[in-house]
Coordinates of N, CA and C in Angstrom, one line a residue:
X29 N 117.5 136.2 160.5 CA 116.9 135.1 159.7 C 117.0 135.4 158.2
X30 N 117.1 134.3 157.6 CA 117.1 134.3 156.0 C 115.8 133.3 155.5
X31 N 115.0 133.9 154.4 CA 114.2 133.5 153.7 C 114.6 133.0 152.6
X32 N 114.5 131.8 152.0 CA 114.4 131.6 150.3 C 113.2 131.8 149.6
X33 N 113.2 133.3 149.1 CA 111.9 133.8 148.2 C 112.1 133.6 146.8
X34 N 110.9 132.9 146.4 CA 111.1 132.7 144.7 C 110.3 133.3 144.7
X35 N 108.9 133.3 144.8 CA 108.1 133.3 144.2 C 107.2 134.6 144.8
X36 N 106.9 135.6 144.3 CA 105.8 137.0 144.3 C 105.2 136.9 146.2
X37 N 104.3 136.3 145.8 CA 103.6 135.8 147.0 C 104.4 135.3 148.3
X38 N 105.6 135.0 148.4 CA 106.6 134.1 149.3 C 107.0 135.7 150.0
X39 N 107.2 136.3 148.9 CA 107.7 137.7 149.1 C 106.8 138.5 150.4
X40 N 105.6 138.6 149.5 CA 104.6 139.2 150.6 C 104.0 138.7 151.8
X41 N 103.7 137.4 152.1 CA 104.0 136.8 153.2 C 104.8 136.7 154.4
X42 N 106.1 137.1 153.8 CA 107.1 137.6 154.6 C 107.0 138.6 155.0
X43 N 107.1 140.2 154.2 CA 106.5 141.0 154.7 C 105.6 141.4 155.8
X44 N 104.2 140.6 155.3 CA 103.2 140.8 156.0 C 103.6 140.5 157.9
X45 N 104.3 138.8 157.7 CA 104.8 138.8 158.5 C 105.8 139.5 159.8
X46 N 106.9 140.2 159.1 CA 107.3 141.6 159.8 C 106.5 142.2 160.2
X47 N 105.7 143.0 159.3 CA 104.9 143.9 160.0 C 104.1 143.7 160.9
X48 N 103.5 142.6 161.4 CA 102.4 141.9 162.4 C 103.5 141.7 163.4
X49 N 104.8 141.5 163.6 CA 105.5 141.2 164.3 C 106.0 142.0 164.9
X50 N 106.1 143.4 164.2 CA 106.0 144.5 164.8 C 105.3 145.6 165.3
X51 N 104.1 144.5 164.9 CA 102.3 145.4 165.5 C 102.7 146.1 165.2
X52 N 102.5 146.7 163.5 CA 102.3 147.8 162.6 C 101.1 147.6 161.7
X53 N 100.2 148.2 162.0 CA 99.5 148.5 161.0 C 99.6 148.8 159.2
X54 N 98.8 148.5 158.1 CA 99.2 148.5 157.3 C 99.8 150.1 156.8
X55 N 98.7 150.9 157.1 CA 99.0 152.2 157.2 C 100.3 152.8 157.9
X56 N 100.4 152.2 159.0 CA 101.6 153.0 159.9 C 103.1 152.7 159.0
X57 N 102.7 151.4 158.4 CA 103.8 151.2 157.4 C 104.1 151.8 156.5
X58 N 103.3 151.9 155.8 CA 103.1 152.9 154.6 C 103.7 154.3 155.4
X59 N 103.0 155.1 156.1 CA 103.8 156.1 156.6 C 105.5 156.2 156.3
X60 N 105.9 155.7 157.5 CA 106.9 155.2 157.4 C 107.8 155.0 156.4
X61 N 107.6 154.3 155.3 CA 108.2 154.2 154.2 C 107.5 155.0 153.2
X62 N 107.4 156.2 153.7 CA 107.2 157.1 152.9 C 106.2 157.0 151.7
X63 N 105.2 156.4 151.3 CA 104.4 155.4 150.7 C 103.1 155.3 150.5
X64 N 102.2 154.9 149.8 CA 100.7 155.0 150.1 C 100.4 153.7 150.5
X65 N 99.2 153.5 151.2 CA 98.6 151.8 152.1 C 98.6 151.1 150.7
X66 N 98.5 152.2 149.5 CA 98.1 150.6 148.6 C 99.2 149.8 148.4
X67 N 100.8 150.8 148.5 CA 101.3 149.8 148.5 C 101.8 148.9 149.1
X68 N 101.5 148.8 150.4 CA 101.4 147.3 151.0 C 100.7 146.3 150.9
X69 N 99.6 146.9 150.5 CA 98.6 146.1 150.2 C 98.7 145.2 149.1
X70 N 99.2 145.7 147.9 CA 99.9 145.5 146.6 C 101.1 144.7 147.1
X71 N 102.2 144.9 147.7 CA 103.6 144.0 148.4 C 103.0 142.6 148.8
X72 N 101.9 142.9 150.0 CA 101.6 141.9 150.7 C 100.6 140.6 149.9
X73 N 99.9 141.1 149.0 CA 99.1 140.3 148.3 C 100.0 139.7 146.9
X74 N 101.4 140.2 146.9 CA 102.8 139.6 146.1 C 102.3 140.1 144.7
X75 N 101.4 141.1 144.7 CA 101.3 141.9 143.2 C 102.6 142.9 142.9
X76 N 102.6 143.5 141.8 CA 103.3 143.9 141.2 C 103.4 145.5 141.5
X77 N 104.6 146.4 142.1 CA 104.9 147.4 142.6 C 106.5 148.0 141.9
X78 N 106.8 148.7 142.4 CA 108.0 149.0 141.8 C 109.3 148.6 142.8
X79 N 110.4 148.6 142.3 CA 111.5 148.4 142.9 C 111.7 149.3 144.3
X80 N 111.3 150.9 143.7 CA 112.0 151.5 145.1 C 110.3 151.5 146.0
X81 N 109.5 151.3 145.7 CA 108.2 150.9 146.9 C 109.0 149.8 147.7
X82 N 109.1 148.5 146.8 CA 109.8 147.1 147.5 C 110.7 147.8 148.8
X83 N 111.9 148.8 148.1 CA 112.8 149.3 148.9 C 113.0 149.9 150.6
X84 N 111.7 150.3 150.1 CA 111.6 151.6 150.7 C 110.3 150.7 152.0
X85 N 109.2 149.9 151.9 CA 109.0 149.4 152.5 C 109.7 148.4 153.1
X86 N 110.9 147.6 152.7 CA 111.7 146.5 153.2 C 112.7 147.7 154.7
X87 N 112.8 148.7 153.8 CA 113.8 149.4 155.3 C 112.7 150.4 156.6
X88 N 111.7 150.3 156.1 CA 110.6 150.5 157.3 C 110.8 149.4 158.0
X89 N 110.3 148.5 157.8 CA 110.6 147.5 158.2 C 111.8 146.5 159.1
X90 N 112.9 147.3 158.8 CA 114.7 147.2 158.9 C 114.9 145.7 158.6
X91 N 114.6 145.7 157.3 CA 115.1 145.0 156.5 C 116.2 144.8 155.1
X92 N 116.1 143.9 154.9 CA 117.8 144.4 152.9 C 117.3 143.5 152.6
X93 N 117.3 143.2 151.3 CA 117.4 142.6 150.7 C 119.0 142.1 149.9
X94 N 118.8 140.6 149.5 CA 120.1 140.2 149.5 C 120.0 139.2 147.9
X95 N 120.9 139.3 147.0 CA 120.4 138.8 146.2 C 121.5 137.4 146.4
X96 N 121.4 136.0 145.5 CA 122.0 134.8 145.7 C 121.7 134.4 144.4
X97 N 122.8 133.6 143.8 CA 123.1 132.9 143.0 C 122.0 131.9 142.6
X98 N 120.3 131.1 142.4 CA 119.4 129.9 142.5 C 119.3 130.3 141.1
X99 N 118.3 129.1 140.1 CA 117.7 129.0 139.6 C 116.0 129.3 139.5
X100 N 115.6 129.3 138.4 CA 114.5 129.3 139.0 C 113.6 128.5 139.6
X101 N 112.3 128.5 140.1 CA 111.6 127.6 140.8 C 111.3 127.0 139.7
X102 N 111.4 125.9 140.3 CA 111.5 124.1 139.1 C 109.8 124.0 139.3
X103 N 109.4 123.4 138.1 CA 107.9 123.1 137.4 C 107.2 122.6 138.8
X104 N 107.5 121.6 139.4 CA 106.9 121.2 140.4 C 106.8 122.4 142.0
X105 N 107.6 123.3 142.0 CA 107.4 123.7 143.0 C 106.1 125.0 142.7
X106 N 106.7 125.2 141.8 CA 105.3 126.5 140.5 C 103.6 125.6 141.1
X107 N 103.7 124.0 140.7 CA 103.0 123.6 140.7 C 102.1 123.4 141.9
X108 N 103.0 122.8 142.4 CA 102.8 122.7 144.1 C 102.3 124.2 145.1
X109 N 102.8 125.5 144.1 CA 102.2 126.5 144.5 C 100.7 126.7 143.8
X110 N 100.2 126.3 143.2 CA 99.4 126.7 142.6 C 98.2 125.2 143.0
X111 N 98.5 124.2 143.5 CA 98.0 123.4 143.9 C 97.5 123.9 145.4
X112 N 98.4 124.2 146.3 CA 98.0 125.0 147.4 C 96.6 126.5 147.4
X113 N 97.0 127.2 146.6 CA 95.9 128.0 146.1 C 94.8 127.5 146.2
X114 N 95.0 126.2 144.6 CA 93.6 125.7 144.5 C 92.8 125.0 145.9
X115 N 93.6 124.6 146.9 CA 92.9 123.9 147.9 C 91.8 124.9 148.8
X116 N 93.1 126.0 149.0 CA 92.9 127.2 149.9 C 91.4 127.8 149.6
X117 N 90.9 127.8 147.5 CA 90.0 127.6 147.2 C 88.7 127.1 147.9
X118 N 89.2 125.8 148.3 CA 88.0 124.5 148.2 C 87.7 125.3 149.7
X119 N 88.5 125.4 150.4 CA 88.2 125.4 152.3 C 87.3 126.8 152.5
X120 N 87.1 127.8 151.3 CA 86.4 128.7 151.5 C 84.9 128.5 151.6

């Protein structure tokens, strides 16, 4: 399967999803990719980590990353993410 990830968050979602898919714990991941739990936790919440954490968690996982040619995400889809949030807000 291929994902179109723009955005931080889209990123860790995905992620998170692997790992549940492979009934792995956050920690067993971390193991694994050689790594500490925070940084999954940091991946999965689409905060800010370094390149070879990204790395090195995506192949625990047995995953690549692939880069492609897009622009960036147009004003409305930024928007539309951030609208989502705010709802996600209200339902709490």
């Amino acid at each position: 399967m291929t994902y179109e990830i723009r955005l931080s968050d889209q990123l860790g979602h995905q992620l998170q999803a692997h790992r549940e898919a492979l009934k792995m714990s956050k920690t067993q991941l971390a193991e694994k990719a050689g790594k500490v739990r925070e940084v999954v936790y940091r991946l999965e919440a689409g905060e800010d980590t370094t390149v070879s954490s990204l790395m090195a968690v995506l192949g625990a996982l047995g995953l690549a990353l692939r880069l492609e040619r897009v622009g960036l995400p147009s004003a409305e889809e930024v928007a539309r993410r951030f609208q989502e949030d705010d709802e996600g807000d209200d339902a709490s």
